[in-house]
Tab-separated table of C-alpha atoms and ligand atoms in Angstrom:
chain	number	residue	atom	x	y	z
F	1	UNK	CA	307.243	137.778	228.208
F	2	UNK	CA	307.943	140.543	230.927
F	3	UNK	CA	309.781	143.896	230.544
F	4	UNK	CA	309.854	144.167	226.829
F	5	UNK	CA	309.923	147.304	226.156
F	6	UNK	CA	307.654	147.991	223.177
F	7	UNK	CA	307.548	151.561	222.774
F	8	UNK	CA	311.638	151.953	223.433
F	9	UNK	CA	312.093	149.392	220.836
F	10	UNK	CA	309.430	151.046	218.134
F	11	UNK	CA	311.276	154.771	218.726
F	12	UNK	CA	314.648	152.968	217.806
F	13	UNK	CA	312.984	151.470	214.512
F	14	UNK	CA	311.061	155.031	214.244
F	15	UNK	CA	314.332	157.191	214.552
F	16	UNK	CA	316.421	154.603	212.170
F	17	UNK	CA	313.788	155.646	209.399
F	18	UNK	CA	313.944	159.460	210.389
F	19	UNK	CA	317.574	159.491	210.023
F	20	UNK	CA	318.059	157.181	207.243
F	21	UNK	CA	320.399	154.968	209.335
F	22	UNK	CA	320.249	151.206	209.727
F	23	UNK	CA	320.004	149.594	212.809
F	24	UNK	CA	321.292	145.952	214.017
F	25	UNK	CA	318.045	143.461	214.055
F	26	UNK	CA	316.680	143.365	217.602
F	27	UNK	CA	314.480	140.835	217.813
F	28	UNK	CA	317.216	138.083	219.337
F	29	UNK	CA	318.382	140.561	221.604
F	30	UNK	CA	314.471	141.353	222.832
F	31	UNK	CA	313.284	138.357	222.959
F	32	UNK	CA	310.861	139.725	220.210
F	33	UNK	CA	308.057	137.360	219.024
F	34	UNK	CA	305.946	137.294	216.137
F	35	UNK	CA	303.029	138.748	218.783
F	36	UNK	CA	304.900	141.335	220.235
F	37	UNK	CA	306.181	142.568	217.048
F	38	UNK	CA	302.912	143.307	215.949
F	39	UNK	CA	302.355	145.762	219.212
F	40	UNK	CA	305.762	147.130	218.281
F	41	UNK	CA	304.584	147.512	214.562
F	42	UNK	CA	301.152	149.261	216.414
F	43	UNK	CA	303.807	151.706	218.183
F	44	UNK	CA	305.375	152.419	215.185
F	45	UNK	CA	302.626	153.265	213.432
F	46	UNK	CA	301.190	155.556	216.262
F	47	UNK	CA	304.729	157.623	216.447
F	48	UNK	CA	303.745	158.481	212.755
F	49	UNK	CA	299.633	159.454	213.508
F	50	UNK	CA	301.416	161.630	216.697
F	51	UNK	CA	303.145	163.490	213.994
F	52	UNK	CA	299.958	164.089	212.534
F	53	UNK	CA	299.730	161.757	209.470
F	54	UNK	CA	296.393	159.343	208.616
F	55	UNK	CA	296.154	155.231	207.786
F	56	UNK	CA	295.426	155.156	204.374
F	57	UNK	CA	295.688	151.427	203.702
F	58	UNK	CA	296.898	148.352	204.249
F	59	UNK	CA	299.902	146.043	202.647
F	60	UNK	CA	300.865	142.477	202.098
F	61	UNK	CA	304.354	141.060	202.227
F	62	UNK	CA	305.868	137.609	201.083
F	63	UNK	CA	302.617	136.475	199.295
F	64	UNK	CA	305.412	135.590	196.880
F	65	UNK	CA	308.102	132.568	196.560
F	66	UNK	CA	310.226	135.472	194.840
F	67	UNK	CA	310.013	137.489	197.896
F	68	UNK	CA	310.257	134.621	200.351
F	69	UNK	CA	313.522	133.367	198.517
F	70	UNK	CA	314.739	136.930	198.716
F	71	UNK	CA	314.759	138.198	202.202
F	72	UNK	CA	314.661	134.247	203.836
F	73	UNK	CA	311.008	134.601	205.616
F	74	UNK	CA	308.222	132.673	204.452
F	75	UNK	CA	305.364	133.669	206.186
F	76	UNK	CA	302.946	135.894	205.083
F	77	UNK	CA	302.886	139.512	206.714
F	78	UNK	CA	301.348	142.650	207.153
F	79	UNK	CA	301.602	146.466	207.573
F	80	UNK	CA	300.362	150.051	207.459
F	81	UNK	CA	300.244	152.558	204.878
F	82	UNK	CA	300.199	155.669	206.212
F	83	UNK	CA	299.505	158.931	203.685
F	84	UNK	CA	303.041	160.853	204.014
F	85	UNK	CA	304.325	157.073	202.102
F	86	UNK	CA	302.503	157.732	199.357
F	87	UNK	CA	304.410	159.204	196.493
F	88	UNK	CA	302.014	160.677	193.231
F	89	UNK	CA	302.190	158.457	190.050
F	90	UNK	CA	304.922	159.429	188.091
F	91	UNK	CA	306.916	161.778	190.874
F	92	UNK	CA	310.083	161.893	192.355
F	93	UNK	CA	311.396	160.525	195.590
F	94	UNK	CA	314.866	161.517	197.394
F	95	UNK	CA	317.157	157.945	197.627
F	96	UNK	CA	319.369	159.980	200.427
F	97	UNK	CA	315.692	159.976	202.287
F	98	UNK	CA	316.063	156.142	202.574
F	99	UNK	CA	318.616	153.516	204.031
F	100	UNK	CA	318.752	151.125	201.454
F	101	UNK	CA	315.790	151.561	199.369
F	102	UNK	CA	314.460	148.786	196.669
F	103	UNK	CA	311.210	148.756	194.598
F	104	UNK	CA	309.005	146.052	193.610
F	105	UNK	CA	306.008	145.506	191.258
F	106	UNK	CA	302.140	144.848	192.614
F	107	UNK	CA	298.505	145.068	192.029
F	108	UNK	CA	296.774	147.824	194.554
F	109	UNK	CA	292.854	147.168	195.069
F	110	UNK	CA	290.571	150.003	196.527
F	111	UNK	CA	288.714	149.207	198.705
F	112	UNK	CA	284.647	149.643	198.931
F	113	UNK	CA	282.899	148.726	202.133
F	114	UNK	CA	283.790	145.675	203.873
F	115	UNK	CA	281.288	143.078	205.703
F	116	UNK	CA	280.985	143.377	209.556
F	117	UNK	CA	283.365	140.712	211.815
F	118	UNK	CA	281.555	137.562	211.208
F	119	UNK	CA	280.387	138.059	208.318
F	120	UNK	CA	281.216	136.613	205.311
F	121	UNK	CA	283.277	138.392	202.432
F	122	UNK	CA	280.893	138.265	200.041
F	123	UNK	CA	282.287	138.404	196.262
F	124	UNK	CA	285.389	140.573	195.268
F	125	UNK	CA	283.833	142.763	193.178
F	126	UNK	CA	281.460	144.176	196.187
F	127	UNK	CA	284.736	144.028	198.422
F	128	UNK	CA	286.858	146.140	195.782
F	129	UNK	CA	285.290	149.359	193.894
F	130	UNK	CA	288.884	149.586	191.490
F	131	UNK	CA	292.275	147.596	190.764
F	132	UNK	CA	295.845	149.273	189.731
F	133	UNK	CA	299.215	148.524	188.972
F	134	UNK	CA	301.569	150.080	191.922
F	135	UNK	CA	305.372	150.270	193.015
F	136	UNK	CA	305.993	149.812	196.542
F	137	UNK	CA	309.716	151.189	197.801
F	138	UNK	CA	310.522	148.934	200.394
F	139	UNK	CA	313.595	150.206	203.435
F	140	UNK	CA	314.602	147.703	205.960
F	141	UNK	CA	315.598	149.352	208.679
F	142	UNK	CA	318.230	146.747	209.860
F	143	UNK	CA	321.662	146.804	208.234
F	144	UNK	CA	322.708	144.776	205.233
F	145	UNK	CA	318.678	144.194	204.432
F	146	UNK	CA	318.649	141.169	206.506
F	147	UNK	CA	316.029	140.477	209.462
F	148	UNK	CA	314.091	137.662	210.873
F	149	UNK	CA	310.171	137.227	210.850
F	150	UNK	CA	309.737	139.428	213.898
F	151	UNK	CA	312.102	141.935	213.059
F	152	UNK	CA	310.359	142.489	209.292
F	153	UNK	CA	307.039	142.892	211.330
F	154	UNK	CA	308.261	144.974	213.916
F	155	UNK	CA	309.546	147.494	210.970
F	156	UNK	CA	306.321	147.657	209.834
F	157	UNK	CA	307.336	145.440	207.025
F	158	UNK	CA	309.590	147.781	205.915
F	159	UNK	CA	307.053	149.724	204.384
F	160	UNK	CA	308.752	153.424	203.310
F	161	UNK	CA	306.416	154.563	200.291
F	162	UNK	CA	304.652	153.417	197.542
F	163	UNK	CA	303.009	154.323	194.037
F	164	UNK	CA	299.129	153.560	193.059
F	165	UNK	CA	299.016	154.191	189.072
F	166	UNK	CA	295.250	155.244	187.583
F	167	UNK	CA	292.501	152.679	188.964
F	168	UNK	CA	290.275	150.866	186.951
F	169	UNK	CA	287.573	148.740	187.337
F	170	UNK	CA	288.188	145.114	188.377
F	171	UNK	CA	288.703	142.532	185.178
F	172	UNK	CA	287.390	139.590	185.058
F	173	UNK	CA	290.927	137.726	185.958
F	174	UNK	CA	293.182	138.777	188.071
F	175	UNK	CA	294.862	134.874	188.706
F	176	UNK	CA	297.870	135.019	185.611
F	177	UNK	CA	298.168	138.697	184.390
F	178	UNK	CA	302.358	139.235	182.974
F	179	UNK	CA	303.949	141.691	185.312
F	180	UNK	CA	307.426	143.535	184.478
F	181	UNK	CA	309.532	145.682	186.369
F	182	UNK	CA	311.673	148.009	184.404
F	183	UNK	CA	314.645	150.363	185.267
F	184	UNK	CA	315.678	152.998	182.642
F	185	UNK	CA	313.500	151.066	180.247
F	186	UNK	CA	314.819	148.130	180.854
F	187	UNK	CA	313.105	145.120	182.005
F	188	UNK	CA	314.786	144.113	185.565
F	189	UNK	CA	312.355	141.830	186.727
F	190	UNK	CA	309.407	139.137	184.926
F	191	UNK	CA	306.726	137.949	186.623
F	192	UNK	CA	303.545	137.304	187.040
F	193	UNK	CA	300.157	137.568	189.023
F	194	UNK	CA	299.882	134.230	189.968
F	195	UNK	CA	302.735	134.398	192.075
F	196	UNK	CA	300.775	136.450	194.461
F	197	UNK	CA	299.478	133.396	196.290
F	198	UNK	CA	298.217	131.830	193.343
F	199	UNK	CA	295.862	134.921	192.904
F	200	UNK	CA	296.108	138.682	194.030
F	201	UNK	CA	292.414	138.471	195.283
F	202	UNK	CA	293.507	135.797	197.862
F	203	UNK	CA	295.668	138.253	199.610
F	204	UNK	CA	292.949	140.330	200.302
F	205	UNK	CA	291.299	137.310	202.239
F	206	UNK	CA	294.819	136.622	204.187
F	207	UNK	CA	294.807	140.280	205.055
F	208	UNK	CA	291.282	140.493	206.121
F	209	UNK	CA	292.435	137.429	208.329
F	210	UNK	CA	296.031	137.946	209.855
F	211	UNK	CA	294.972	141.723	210.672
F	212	UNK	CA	291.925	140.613	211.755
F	213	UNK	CA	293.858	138.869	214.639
F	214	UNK	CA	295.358	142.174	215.658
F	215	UNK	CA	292.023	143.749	215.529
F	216	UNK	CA	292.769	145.644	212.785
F	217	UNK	CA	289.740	146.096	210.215
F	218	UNK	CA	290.355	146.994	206.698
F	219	UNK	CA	288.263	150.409	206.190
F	220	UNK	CA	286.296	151.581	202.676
F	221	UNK	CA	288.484	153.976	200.810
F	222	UNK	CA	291.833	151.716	201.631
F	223	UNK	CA	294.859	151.051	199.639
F	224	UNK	CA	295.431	147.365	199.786
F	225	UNK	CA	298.503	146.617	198.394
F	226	UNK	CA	298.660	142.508	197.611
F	227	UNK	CA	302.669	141.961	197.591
F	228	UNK	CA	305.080	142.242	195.019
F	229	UNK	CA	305.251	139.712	192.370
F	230	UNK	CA	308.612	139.903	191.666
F	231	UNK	CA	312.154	139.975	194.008
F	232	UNK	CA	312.715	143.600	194.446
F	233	UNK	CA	315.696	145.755	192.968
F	234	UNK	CA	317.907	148.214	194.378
F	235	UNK	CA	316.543	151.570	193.874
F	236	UNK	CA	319.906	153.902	192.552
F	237	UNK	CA	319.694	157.805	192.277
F	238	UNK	CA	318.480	158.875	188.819
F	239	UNK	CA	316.723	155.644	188.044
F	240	UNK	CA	313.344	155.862	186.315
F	241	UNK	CA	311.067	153.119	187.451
F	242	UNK	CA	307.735	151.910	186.091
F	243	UNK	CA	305.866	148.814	186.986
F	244	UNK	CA	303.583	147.178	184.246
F	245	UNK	CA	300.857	144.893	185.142
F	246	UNK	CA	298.923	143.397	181.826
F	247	UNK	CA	295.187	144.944	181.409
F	248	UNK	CA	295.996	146.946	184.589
F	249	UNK	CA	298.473	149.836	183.213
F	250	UNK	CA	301.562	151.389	184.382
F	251	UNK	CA	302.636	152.930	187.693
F	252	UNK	CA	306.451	155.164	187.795
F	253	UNK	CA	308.469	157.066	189.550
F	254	UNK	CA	311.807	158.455	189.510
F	255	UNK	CA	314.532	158.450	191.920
F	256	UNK	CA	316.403	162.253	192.292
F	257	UNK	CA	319.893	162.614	192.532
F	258	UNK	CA	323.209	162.173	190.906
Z	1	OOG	C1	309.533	142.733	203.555
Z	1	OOG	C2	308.319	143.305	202.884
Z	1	OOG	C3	307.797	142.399	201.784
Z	1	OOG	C4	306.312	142.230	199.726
Z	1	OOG	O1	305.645	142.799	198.853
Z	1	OOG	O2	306.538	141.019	199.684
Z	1	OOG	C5	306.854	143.048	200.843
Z	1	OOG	C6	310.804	142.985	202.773
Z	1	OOG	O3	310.999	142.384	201.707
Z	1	OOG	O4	311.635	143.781	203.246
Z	1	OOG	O5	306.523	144.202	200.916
Z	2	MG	MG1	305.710	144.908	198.984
């Protein structure tokens, strides 16, 4: 591919989420593919560490049919967590910050040292020092919430913030724990674990893999965040919103505003 223009097309993707104002998808128009999106994703990400803020982690996205089904992708992707996204358990974040903002349940794993390239993983437990529930607020960047598989990875997998509730020490299963999502106390989504390809722990293999590709190694001290569970919900001003994963705990956050 000649010409594209990666770093033009990351500060139009960087400036939509600065100004809280959607953008058409661009990826037709570009001649974007999944490859290039990636560098684009890279470019992103660097306009944020210019600005001074750090990599704190790592996330998943469509490791579930529900989240497949939702936005029309199914392929597994990736992005960065940077640590201006994350939000403190429990706090507040400002809807009028966001486009369109939604929220979605999932499992976060901390991560402990991981084996040199080549290597192999080892177990889980020597991979991952701590588990938690989490909320991740999701923010397309491209009007109406609707993108194709470059597009979502060019956005940086429309990553905006997220919420890690208190860690704990990895349980013995992980495969089929019940996950809820409730708004205002009630429950707005069901689901479970296992819908996190099959097992949350396998994400962490995908994502050692797929970044891997990119060159991208997962570093000790990372968030990993292993995909929601659940479709996500529209996140409206005032809402309270806590995430409930079974033997794992609770993670919340409110939304401000009218
Ligand atoms: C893409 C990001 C998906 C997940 O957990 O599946 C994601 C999107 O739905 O906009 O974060
Ligand atoms: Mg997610």
């Amino acid at each position: 591919m000649t010409g594209l223009d990666t770093t033009g097309i990351a500060e139009r993707l960087g400036a939509a989420a600065d100004t809280a104002t959607a953008i058409p998808q661009l990826a037709a128009e570009t001649g974007l593919d999944v490859d290039a999106a990636y560098a684009v994703q890279t470019a992103l990400v660097q306009r944020r560490l210019a600005r001074g803020e750090r990599i704190v982690g790592l996330k998943m996205g469509l490791t579930s049919r529900a989240k497949m089904a939702q936005v029309g992708v199914d392929e597994v992707i990736w992005g960065r967590l940077t640590d201006a996204m994350r939000v403190p358990d429990g706090g507040t974040v400002d809807v009028a910050a966001f486009i369109h903002p939604r929220v979605e349940p999932e499992v976060a794993f901390l991560l402990d040292r991981l084996p040199e390239p080549g290597e192999p993983l080892g177990s889980f437990t020597d991979a991952v020092r701590a588990v938690a529930p989490a909320i991740e607020l999701i923010d397309s960047r491209y009007a109406n919430f609707t993108f194709s598989l470059p597009d979502v990875v060019a956005d940086n997998t429309s990553a905006a913030a997220f919420v890690v509730g208190p860690w704990r020490p990895v349980p013995d299963g992980l495969d089929n724990l019940g996950v809820l999502l409730e708004i205002d106390g009630r429950v707005a989504q069901v689901g479970s674990t296992a819908a996190i390809l099959g097992d949350p722990r396998r994400a962490l293999d995908e994502g050692i893999r797929l970044a891997g590709r990119h060159g991208v190694r997962l570093a000790e001290g990372w968030v990993f965040l292993a995909g929601a569970a659940t479709a996500a919900v529209p996140l409206r001003p005032g809402a309270h919103v806590r995430a409930v994963v079974e033997k794992l705990g609770t993670a919340s956050l409110k939304a401000a505003g009218r």
